[in-house]
Short mmCIF file of C-alpha atoms and ligand atoms in Angstrom, two decimals:
data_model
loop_
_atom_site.label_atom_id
_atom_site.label_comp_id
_atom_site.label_asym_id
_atom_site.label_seq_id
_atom_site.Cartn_x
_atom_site.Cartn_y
_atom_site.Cartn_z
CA UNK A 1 26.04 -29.59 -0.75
CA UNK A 2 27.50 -28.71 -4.43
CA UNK A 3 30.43 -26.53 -3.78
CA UNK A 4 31.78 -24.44 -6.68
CA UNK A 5 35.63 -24.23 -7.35
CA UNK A 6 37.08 -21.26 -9.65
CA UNK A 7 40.55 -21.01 -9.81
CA UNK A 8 41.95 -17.51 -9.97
CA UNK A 9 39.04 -16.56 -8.45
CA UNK A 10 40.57 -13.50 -6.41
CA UNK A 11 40.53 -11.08 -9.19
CA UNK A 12 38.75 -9.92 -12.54
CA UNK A 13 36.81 -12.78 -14.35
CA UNK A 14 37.58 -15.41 -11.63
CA UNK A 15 36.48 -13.20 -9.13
CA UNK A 16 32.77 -11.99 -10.98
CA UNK A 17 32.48 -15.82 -11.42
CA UNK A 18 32.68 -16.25 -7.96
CA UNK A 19 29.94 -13.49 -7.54
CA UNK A 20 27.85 -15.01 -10.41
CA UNK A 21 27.80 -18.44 -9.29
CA UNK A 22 26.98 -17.17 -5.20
CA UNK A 23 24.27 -15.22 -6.78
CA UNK A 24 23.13 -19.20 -8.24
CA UNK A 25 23.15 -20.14 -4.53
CA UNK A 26 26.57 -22.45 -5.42
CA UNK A 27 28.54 -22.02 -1.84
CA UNK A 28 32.13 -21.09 -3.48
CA UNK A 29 35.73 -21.88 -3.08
CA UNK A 30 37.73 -19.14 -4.25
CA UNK A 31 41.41 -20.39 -5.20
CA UNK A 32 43.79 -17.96 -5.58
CA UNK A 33 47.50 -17.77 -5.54
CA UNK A 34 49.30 -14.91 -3.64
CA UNK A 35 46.44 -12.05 -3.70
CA UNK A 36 44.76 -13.28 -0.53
CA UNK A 37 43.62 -9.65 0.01
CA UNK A 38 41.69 -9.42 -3.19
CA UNK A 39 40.19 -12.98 -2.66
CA UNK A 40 39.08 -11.73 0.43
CA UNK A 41 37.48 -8.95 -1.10
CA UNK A 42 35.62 -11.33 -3.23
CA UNK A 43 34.74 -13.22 -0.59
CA UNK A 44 33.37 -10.19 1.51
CA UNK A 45 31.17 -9.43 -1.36
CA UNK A 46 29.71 -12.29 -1.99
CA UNK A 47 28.88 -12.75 2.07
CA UNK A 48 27.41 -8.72 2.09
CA UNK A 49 25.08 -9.94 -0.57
CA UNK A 50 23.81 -13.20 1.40
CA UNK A 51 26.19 -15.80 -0.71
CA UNK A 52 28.38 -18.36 1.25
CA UNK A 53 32.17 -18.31 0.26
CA UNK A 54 35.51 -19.77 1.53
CA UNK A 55 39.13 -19.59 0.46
CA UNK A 56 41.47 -22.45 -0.73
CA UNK A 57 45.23 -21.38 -1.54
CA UNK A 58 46.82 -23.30 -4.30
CA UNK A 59 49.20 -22.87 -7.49
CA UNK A 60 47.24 -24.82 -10.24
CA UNK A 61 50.56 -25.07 -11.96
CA UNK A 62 51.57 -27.11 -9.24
CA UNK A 63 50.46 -30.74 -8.94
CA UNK A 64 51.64 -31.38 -4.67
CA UNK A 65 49.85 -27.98 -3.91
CA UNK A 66 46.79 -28.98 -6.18
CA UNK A 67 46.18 -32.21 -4.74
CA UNK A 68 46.67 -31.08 -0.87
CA UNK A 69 44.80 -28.00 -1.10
CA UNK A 70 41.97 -30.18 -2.62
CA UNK A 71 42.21 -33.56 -0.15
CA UNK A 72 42.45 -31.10 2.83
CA UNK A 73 38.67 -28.87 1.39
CA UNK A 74 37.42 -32.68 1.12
CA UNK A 75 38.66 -33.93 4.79
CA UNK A 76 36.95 -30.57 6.13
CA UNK A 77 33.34 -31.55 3.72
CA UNK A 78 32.35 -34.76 3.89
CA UNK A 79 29.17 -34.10 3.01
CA UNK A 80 29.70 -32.05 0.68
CA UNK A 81 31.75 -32.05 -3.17
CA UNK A 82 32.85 -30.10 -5.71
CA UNK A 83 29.99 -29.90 -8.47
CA UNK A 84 31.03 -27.10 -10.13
CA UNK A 85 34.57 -26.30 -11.30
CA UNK A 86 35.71 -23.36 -13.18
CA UNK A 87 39.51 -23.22 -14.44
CA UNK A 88 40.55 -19.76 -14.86
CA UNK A 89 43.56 -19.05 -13.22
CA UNK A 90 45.73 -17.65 -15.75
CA UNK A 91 48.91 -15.39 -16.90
CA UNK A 92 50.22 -14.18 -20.18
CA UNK A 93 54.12 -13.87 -20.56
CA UNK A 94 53.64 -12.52 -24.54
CA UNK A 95 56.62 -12.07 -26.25
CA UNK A 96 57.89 -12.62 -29.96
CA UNK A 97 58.80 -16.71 -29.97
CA UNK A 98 62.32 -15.56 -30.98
CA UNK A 99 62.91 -13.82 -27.71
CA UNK A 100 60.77 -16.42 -26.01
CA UNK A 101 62.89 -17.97 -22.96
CA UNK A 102 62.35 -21.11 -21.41
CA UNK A 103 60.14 -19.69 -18.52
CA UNK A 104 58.29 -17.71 -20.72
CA UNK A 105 56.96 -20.46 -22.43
CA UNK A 106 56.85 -23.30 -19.64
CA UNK A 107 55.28 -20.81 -17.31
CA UNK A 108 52.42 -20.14 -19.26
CA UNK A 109 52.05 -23.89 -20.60
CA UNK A 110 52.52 -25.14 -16.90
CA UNK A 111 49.45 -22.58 -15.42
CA UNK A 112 47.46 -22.95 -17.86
CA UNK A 113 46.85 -26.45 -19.62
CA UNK A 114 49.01 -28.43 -17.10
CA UNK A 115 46.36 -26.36 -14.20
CA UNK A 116 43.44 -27.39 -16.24
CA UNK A 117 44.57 -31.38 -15.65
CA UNK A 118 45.92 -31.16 -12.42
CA UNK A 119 42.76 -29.42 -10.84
CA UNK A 120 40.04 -30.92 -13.14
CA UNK A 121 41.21 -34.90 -12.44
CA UNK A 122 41.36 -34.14 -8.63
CA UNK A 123 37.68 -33.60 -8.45
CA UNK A 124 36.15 -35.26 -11.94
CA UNK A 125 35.76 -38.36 -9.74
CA UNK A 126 33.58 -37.27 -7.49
CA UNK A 127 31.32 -35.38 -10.41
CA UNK A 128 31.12 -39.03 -12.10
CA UNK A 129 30.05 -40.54 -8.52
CA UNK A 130 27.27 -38.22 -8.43
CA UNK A 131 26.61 -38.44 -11.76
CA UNK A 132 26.24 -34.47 -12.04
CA UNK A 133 29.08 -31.81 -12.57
CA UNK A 134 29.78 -28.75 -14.91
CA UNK A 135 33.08 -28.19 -16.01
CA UNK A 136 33.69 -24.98 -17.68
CA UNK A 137 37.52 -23.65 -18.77
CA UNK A 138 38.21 -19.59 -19.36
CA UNK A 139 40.35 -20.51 -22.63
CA UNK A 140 40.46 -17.39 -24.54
CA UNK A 141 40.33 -15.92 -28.70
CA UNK A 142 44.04 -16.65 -29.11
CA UNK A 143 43.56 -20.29 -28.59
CA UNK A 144 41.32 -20.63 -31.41
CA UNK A 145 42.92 -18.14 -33.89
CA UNK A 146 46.57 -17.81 -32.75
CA UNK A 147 47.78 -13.76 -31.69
CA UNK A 148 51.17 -13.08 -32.33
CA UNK A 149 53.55 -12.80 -29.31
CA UNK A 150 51.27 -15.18 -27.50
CA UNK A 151 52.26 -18.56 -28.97
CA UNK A 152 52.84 -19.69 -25.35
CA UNK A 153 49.72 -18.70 -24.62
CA UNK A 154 47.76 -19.49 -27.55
CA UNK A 155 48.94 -22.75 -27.91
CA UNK A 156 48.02 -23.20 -23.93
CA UNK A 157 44.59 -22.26 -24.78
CA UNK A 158 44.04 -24.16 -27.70
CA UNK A 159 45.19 -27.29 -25.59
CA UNK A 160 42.61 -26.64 -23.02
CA UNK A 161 39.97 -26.17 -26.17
CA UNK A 162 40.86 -30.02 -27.23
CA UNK A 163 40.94 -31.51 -23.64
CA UNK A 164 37.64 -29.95 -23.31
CA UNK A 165 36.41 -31.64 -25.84
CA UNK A 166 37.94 -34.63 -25.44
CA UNK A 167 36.67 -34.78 -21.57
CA UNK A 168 33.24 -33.79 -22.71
CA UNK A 169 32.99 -36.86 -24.15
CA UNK A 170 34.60 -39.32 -21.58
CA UNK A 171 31.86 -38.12 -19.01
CA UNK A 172 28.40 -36.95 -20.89
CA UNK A 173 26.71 -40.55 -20.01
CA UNK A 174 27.29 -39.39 -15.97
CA UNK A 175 25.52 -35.90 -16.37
CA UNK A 176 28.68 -33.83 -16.49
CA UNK A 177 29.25 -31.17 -19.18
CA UNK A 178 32.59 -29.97 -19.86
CA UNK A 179 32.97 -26.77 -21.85
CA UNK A 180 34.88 -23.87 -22.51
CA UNK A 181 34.45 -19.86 -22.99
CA UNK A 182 36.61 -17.59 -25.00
CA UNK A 183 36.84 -14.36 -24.42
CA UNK A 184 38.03 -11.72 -26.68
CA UNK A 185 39.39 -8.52 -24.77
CA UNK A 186 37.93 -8.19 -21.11
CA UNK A 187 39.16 -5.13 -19.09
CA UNK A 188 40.89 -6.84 -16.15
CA UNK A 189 44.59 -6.57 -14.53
CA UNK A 190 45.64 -8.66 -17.47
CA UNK A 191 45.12 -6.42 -20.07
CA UNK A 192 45.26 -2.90 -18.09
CA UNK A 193 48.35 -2.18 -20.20
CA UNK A 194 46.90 -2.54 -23.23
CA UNK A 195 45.85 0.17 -25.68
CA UNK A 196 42.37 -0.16 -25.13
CA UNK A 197 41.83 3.09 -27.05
CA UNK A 198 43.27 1.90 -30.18
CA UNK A 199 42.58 -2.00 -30.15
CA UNK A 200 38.73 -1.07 -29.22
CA UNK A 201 37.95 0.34 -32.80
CA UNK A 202 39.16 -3.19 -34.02
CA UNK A 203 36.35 -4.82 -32.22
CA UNK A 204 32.99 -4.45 -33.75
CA UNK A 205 31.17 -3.75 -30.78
CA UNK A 206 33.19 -1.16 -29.89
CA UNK A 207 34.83 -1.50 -26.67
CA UNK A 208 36.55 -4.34 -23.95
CA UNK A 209 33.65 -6.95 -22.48
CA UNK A 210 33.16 -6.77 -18.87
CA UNK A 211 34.15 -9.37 -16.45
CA UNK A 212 30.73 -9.90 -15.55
CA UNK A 213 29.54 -10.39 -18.78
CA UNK A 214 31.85 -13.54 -19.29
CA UNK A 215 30.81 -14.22 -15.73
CA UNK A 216 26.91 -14.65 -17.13
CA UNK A 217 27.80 -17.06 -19.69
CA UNK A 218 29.42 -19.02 -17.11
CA UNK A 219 26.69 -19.20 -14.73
CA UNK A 220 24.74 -20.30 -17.91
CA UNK A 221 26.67 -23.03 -18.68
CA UNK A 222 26.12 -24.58 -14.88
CA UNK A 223 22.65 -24.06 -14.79
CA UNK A 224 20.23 -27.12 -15.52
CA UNK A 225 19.21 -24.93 -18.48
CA UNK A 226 22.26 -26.18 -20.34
CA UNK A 227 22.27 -29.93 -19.50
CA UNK A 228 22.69 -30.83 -23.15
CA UNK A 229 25.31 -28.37 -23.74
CA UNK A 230 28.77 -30.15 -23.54
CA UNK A 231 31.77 -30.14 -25.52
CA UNK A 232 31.57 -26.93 -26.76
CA UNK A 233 33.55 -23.62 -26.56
CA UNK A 234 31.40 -20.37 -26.64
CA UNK A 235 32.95 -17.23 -28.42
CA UNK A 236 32.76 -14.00 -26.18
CA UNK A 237 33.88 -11.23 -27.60
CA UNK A 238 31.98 -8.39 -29.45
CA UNK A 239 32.36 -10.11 -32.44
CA UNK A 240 35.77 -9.74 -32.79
CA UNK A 241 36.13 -13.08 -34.55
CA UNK A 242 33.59 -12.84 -36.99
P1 NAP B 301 43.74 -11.47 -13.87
O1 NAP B 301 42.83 -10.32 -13.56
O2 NAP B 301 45.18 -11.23 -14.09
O3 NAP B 301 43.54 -12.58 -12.74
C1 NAP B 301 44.27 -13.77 -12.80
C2 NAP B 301 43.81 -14.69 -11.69
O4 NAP B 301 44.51 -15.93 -11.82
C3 NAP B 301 44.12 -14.16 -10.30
O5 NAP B 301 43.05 -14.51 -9.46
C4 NAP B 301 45.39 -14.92 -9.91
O6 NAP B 301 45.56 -15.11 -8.50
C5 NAP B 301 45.11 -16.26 -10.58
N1 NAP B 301 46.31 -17.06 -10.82
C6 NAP B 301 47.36 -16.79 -11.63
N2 NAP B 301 48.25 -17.81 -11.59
C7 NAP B 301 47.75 -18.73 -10.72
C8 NAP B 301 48.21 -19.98 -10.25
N3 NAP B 301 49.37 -20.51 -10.68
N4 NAP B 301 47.44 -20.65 -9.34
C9 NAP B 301 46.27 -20.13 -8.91
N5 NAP B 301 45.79 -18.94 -9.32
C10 NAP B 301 46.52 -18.25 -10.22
O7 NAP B 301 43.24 -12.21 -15.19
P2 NAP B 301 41.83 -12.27 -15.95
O8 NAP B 301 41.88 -11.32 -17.07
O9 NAP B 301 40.71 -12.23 -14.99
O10 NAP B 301 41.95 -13.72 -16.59
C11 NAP B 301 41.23 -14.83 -16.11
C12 NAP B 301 41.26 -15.92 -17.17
O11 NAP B 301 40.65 -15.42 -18.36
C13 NAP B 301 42.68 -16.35 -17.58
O12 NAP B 301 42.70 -17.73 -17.82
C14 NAP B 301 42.90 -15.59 -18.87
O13 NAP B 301 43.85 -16.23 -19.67
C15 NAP B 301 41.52 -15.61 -19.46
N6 NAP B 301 41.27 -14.58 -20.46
C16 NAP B 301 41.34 -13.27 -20.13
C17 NAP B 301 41.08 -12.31 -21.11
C18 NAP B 301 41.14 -10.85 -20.84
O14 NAP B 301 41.06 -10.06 -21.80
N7 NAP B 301 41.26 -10.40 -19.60
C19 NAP B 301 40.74 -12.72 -22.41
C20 NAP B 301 40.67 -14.07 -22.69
C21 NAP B 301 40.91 -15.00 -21.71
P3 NAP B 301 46.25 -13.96 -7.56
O15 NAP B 301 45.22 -12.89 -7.41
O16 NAP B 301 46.54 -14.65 -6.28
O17 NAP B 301 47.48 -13.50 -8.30
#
């Protein structure tokens, strides 16, 4: 069967992606790091509404967690793989770059863009074999224009935005498509401490997207309806960047 991975899938957009992709009929893995209690959540709702979920602990920053989380789901499958894999996992540490410390910046850099190669070479290989896999990174607005305080983070995103592209092109002839999202604001954990009062009448539509809305686009960009989509990062964000 064609499993779907999403890291960071126990909470906001990780966790609608989950839903989304269950709602496809993908069985999905939902990676998480600590909050086993919210990816069990996820996985409850996605089983109350028919789907077919499992768990799979692992830091994506971490390359001996990555790769023994991920042989030990493949020992317990044979006859199954990973078709599907969504990198989201993510963290901001925004600060100022002159009061950025070391762990500030690695931190970020190490979750984000170092996660999207650990996870995404693990199971790439068996994608190629099959000669059919989706790809699709959660990058984010501030990799593609640059937010200040977030240079950790922007410059994490961005790097996922040209490995995307990059990859896209390695693997097109074997029917995988690698792309990327980017959101704008999304009302989540990660940005419940924002002003969403005040930064909302900076976004022409008005207010924060919804998780599930970035969740859609997703699922979109799995389907067989966008087969000849690759390479590409789609904006998602009330036309904040317009
Ligand atoms: P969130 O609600 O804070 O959730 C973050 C998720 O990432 C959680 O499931 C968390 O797992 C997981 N995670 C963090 N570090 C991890 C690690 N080292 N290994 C495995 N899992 C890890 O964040 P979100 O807003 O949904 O963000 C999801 C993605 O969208 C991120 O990549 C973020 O940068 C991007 N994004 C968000 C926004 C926004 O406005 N919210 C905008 C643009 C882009 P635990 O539950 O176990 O902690």
């Amino acid at each position: 069967m064609k499993y779907a991975l999403v890291t960071g899938g126990s909470r906001g957009i990780g966790s609608a992606v989950c839903k989304a992709l269950a709602k496809e009929g993908f069985p999905v893995i939902i990676n998480y790091m600590s909050r086993e209690d919210a990816a069990l959540e996820t996985k409850k709702a996605i089983e109350d509404a028919g789907g077919k979920a499992e768990l799979l602990q692992f830091d994506v920053a971490d390359l001996k967690s990555v790769d023994a989380a991920v042989t030990y789901w493949s020992s317990t499958h044979t006859d199954d793989y990973i078709a599907v894999l969504v990198n989201n996992a993510g963290i901001r540490k925004d600060t100022l770059m002159m009061w950025m410390d070391d762990e500030d910046w690695s931190s970020v850099i190490n979750t984000h863009l170092n996660g999207f190669f650990y996870v995404t070479r693990k199971v790439q290989g068996d994608m190629l074999k099959k000669r059919w896999g989706r790809i699709v990174s959660v990058a984010s607005l501030s990799g593609i224009k640059g937010m200040p305080g977030q240079t950790n983070y922007s410059a994490a995103k961005g790097g996922i935005i040209a490995a995307t592209k990059a990859l896209a092109l390695e693997v097109a002839k074997r029917g995988v498509t690698v792309n990327a999202v980017a959101p704008g604001f999304v009302e989540t954990d990660m940005t419940k401490e924002l002003d969403e009062n005040t930064l909302k009448n900076t976004i022409p539509a008005g207010r924060f997207g919804k998780a599930e809305e970035v969740a859609d686009l997703v699922a979109f960009l799995v389907s067989d309806k966008a087969a000849y989509i690759t390479g590409q990062v789609i904006e998602i964000n009330g036309g904040l960047n317009t």
